[in-house]
CSV table of C-alpha atoms and ligand atoms in Angstrom, one decimal:
chain,number,residue,atom,x,y,z
A,186,MET,CA,-96.9,24.2,103.4
A,187,SER,CA,-97.2,23.5,107.1
A,188,GLY,CA,-96.6,26.3,109.4
A,189,HIS,CA,-98.2,28.8,107.0
A,190,LYS,CA,-101.8,28.1,107.8
A,191,ASP,CA,-102.7,31.8,108.0
A,192,GLN,CA,-101.5,32.2,104.5
A,193,VAL,CA,-103.0,29.2,102.8
A,194,GLY,CA,-104.5,30.3,99.6
A,195,GLY,CA,-101.7,32.9,99.0
A,196,ALA,CA,-103.4,36.0,100.3
A,197,ASP,CA,-99.9,37.4,100.7
A,198,LEU,CA,-99.2,37.2,97.0
A,199,VAL,CA,-99.7,40.1,94.5
A,200,VAL,CA,-99.4,39.3,90.8
A,201,ILE,CA,-98.9,42.1,88.3
A,202,SER,CA,-99.1,41.3,84.6
A,203,GLY,CA,-99.6,43.3,81.4
A,204,PRO,CA,-98.6,43.3,77.8
A,205,SER,CA,-95.1,44.3,76.8
A,206,GLY,CA,-94.9,48.1,76.3
A,207,VAL,CA,-97.6,48.9,78.8
A,208,GLY,CA,-95.0,50.2,81.3
A,209,LYS,CA,-95.6,47.7,84.1
A,210,SER,CA,-92.0,47.7,85.4
A,211,THR,CA,-92.2,51.5,86.0
A,212,VAL,CA,-95.5,51.1,87.8
A,213,VAL,CA,-94.1,48.2,89.9
A,214,HIS,CA,-91.0,50.1,90.9
A,215,ALA,CA,-93.0,53.1,92.0
A,216,VAL,CA,-95.4,50.9,94.0
A,217,LEU,CA,-92.5,49.2,95.8
A,218,GLU,CA,-91.2,52.6,96.9
A,219,ARG,CA,-94.5,53.4,98.4
A,220,GLU,CA,-95.1,50.1,100.1
A,221,PRO,CA,-92.4,48.9,102.4
A,222,GLY,CA,-94.5,45.8,103.4
A,223,LEU,CA,-94.0,44.6,99.8
A,224,ARG,CA,-91.1,42.6,98.5
A,225,PHE,CA,-90.2,42.2,94.8
A,226,SER,CA,-90.0,38.6,93.8
A,227,VAL,CA,-86.7,38.1,92.0
A,228,SER,CA,-87.3,35.5,89.2
A,229,ALA,CA,-84.9,33.1,87.7
A,230,THR,CA,-84.4,33.4,84.0
A,231,THR,CA,-82.3,32.0,81.2
A,232,ARG,CA,-82.2,35.2,79.3
A,233,ALA,CA,-79.1,37.3,79.2
A,234,PRO,CA,-78.9,40.4,81.4
A,235,ARG,CA,-79.7,43.7,79.7
A,236,GLN,CA,-77.6,46.8,80.3
A,237,GLY,CA,-77.9,47.9,83.9
A,238,GLU,CA,-79.5,44.8,85.2
A,239,GLN,CA,-78.0,43.2,88.3
A,240,ASP,CA,-77.9,39.5,89.1
A,241,GLY,CA,-79.9,38.8,92.2
A,242,VAL,CA,-81.6,42.2,92.1
A,243,ASP,CA,-83.5,42.3,88.8
A,244,TYR,CA,-83.3,38.5,88.1
A,245,HIS,CA,-81.3,35.5,89.0
A,246,PHE,CA,-79.6,34.9,85.7
A,247,VAL,CA,-79.1,31.2,85.3
A,248,THR,CA,-78.2,28.6,82.6
A,249,ARG,CA,-80.9,26.4,81.1
A,250,ALA,CA,-79.3,23.4,83.0
A,251,GLU,CA,-79.5,25.4,86.3
A,252,PHE,CA,-83.1,26.3,85.6
A,253,GLU,CA,-84.1,22.8,84.8
A,254,LYS,CA,-82.4,21.6,88.0
A,255,LEU,CA,-84.3,24.1,90.1
A,256,ARG,CA,-87.6,23.2,88.4
A,257,GLY,CA,-86.9,19.5,88.8
A,258,ARG,CA,-86.5,19.7,92.5
A,259,GLY,CA,-89.7,21.6,92.9
A,260,GLY,CA,-87.9,24.9,93.5
A,261,LEU,CA,-90.3,27.0,91.4
A,262,ILE,CA,-93.8,28.1,92.3
A,263,GLU,CA,-94.6,28.7,88.6
A,264,HIS,CA,-92.7,29.0,85.4
A,265,ALA,CA,-93.2,29.8,81.7
A,266,GLU,CA,-91.4,30.2,78.4
A,267,VAL,CA,-91.6,33.8,77.1
A,268,PHE,CA,-90.0,34.7,73.7
A,269,GLY,CA,-87.9,31.5,73.8
A,270,GLU,CA,-86.5,32.1,77.3
A,271,LEU,CA,-87.4,30.4,80.6
A,272,TYR,CA,-88.7,32.4,83.6
A,273,GLY,CA,-89.8,31.2,87.0
A,274,THR,CA,-90.6,32.3,90.5
A,275,PRO,CA,-88.4,30.5,93.1
A,276,VAL,CA,-90.1,29.0,96.1
A,277,ALA,CA,-87.3,30.7,98.1
A,278,GLN,CA,-88.8,34.1,97.3
A,279,LEU,CA,-92.0,33.2,98.9
A,280,GLU,CA,-90.3,31.7,102.0
A,281,ALA,CA,-88.2,34.8,102.4
A,282,ALA,CA,-91.2,37.2,102.2
A,283,ARG,CA,-93.1,35.1,104.7
A,284,GLN,CA,-90.2,35.0,107.1
A,285,ALA,CA,-89.9,38.8,106.9
A,286,GLY,CA,-93.7,39.2,107.3
A,287,GLN,CA,-94.0,40.9,103.8
A,288,MET,CA,-96.3,40.4,100.9
A,289,LEU,CA,-94.6,39.2,97.7
A,290,LEU,CA,-95.1,41.1,94.5
A,291,LEU,CA,-94.7,39.0,91.3
A,292,GLU,CA,-94.2,40.7,88.0
A,293,ILE,CA,-94.9,37.8,85.7
A,294,ASP,CA,-96.6,36.9,82.4
A,295,VAL,CA,-100.1,35.7,82.0
A,296,GLN,CA,-99.2,32.0,81.8
A,297,GLY,CA,-97.5,32.4,85.3
A,298,GLY,CA,-100.5,34.4,86.5
A,299,MET,CA,-102.8,31.5,85.6
A,300,GLN,CA,-100.6,29.0,87.5
A,301,ILE,CA,-100.6,31.2,90.6
A,302,CYS,CA,-104.4,31.5,90.5
A,303,ARG,CA,-104.7,27.7,90.5
A,304,LYS,CA,-102.2,27.2,93.3
A,305,PHE,CA,-103.0,30.3,95.4
A,306,PRO,CA,-106.6,31.3,94.7
A,307,ALA,CA,-106.5,34.1,97.3
A,308,ALA,CA,-103.7,35.9,95.5
A,309,LEU,CA,-104.4,39.4,94.3
A,310,GLU,CA,-104.0,39.5,90.5
A,311,ILE,CA,-103.8,42.8,88.7
A,312,LEU,CA,-103.6,43.5,85.0
A,313,ILE,CA,-102.0,46.7,83.8
A,314,VAL,CA,-103.6,47.8,80.5
A,315,PRO,CA,-102.9,50.6,78.1
A,316,PRO,CA,-105.5,53.4,77.7
A,317,SER,CA,-106.1,52.1,74.2
A,318,LEU,CA,-104.6,49.7,71.6
A,319,GLU,CA,-103.5,52.7,69.6
A,320,ALA,CA,-101.6,54.1,72.6
A,321,LEU,CA,-99.9,50.7,73.0
A,322,ARG,CA,-98.9,50.7,69.4
A,323,GLU,CA,-97.4,54.2,69.8
A,324,ARG,CA,-95.5,53.2,72.9
A,325,LEU,CA,-94.0,50.2,71.2
A,326,ALA,CA,-93.1,52.3,68.1
A,327,GLY,CA,-91.8,55.1,70.4
A,328,ARG,CA,-88.8,53.1,71.4
A,329,GLY,CA,-87.5,54.0,68.0
A,330,THR,CA,-84.9,51.3,67.8
A,331,GLU,CA,-86.8,48.7,65.8
A,332,THR,CA,-88.0,48.2,62.2
A,333,ALA,CA,-91.6,48.7,61.4
A,334,ALA,CA,-92.0,45.0,60.9
A,335,ALA,CA,-90.5,44.3,64.4
A,336,VAL,CA,-92.9,46.9,65.9
A,337,ALA,CA,-95.9,45.3,64.2
A,338,ARG,CA,-94.9,41.8,65.5
A,339,ARG,CA,-94.4,43.1,69.0
A,340,PHE,CA,-97.8,44.9,68.8
A,341,ALA,CA,-99.5,41.7,67.6
A,342,GLU,CA,-98.0,39.7,70.5
A,343,ALA,CA,-99.0,42.4,73.1
A,344,GLU,CA,-102.5,42.5,71.8
A,345,THR,CA,-102.8,38.7,72.0
A,346,GLU,CA,-101.4,38.7,75.6
A,347,LEU,CA,-104.0,41.3,76.5
A,348,THR,CA,-106.8,39.2,75.0
A,349,VAL,CA,-105.6,36.0,76.7
A,350,ALA,CA,-105.3,37.7,80.1
A,351,ARG,CA,-108.8,39.1,79.9
A,352,ARG,CA,-110.3,35.8,78.8
A,353,SER,CA,-108.5,33.9,81.5
A,354,GLY,CA,-110.7,35.4,84.2
A,355,VAL,CA,-107.6,35.4,86.5
A,356,TYR,CA,-107.2,39.1,86.7
A,357,THR,CA,-109.9,40.5,88.9
A,358,SER,CA,-108.6,44.0,88.7
A,359,GLU,CA,-107.5,46.1,85.8
A,360,VAL,CA,-105.4,49.3,86.1
A,361,VAL,CA,-105.2,51.6,83.2
A,362,ASN,CA,-101.7,53.1,82.8
A,363,ASP,CA,-102.6,56.4,81.3
A,364,LYS,CA,-100.9,58.7,83.8
A,365,LEU,CA,-98.2,57.0,85.8
A,366,GLU,CA,-99.1,58.6,89.2
A,367,ARG,CA,-102.7,57.6,88.8
A,368,ALA,CA,-101.8,54.0,87.9
A,369,VAL,CA,-99.5,53.8,90.9
A,370,GLU,CA,-102.2,55.2,93.2
A,371,ASP,CA,-104.7,52.6,91.9
A,372,VAL,CA,-102.4,49.7,92.4
A,373,VAL,CA,-101.5,50.9,95.9
A,374,ARG,CA,-105.2,51.2,96.8
A,375,LEU,CA,-105.9,47.7,95.5
A,376,ILE,CA,-103.1,46.2,97.6
A,377,GLU,CA,-104.2,48.1,100.7
A,378,ASN,CA,-107.8,46.9,100.3
A,379,HIS,CA,-106.6,43.4,99.8
A,380,ARG,CA,-104.3,43.5,102.9
A,381,ARG,CA,-107.3,44.7,105.0
A,382,LYS,CA,-109.4,41.8,103.9
A,383,ARG,CA,-106.7,39.2,104.7
B,29,LIG,P1,-88.3,40.6,80.4
B,29,LIG,O1,-87.4,39.6,79.7
B,29,LIG,O2,-88.7,41.7,79.5
B,29,LIG,O3,-87.8,41.1,81.7
B,29,LIG,O4,-89.6,39.8,80.7
B,29,LIG,C1,-90.4,39.2,79.7
B,29,LIG,C2,-91.7,38.7,80.3
B,29,LIG,O5,-91.5,37.7,81.3
B,29,LIG,C3,-92.5,39.8,81.1
B,29,LIG,O6,-93.9,39.7,80.7
B,29,LIG,C4,-92.3,39.4,82.5
B,29,LIG,O7,-93.4,39.9,83.3
B,29,LIG,C5,-92.2,37.9,82.4
B,29,LIG,N1,-91.6,37.3,83.6
B,29,LIG,C6,-90.6,37.8,84.4
B,29,LIG,N2,-90.3,36.9,85.4
B,29,LIG,C7,-91.2,35.9,85.3
B,29,LIG,C8,-91.5,34.7,86.1
B,29,LIG,O8,-90.8,34.4,87.0
B,29,LIG,N3,-92.5,33.9,85.6
B,29,LIG,C9,-93.2,34.2,84.5
B,29,LIG,N4,-94.2,33.4,84.3
B,29,LIG,N5,-93.0,35.3,83.8
B,29,LIG,C10,-92.0,36.1,84.2
């Protein structure tokens, strides 16, 4: 990483993780609107696009072979398998942010957060948490499109992810997503403090 001496340690990286159903994408989108100096890291994934998702904007949608090729040539900063699909952060995202003088915001899972922590110890890592486990269960059920068994399974997975994230010691800041505005405010403040310390 020659030529990036000032950023060794990854102080220009912000990682946001949180269990499924906690509303982290909503928080992330609102934070990005508030902070022009932040760039959203567009991950590569093998999962199929959902309705309304755009290739190159939400994700780079790739085949397994393309993903493996990218990983094989050292093109990913971190990667993980989530619910049977592959996800990874392209090195090119970091390079583009650095070229533009922006901080890079990664919305990734806990396995990815741990890899970033090892490689870039100066990254700011934030965990978005629900106000309570009961609230999380209600939010997962509230989508209303799934069977009770599916909701129970998703809740168990989300609870495990929360436990693993807390035990990892990687997330030095937790933000409770009770009221959206408040959560956004908290994340923005953490980023601004972090930026000042760089
Ligand atoms: P979804 O398929 O719902 O968009 O994302 C599923 C999970 O994968 C979420 O927890 C999301 O944060 C995570 N994720 C998205 N992109 C990446 C990535 O590049 N790396 C890792 N490790 N996780 C990712």
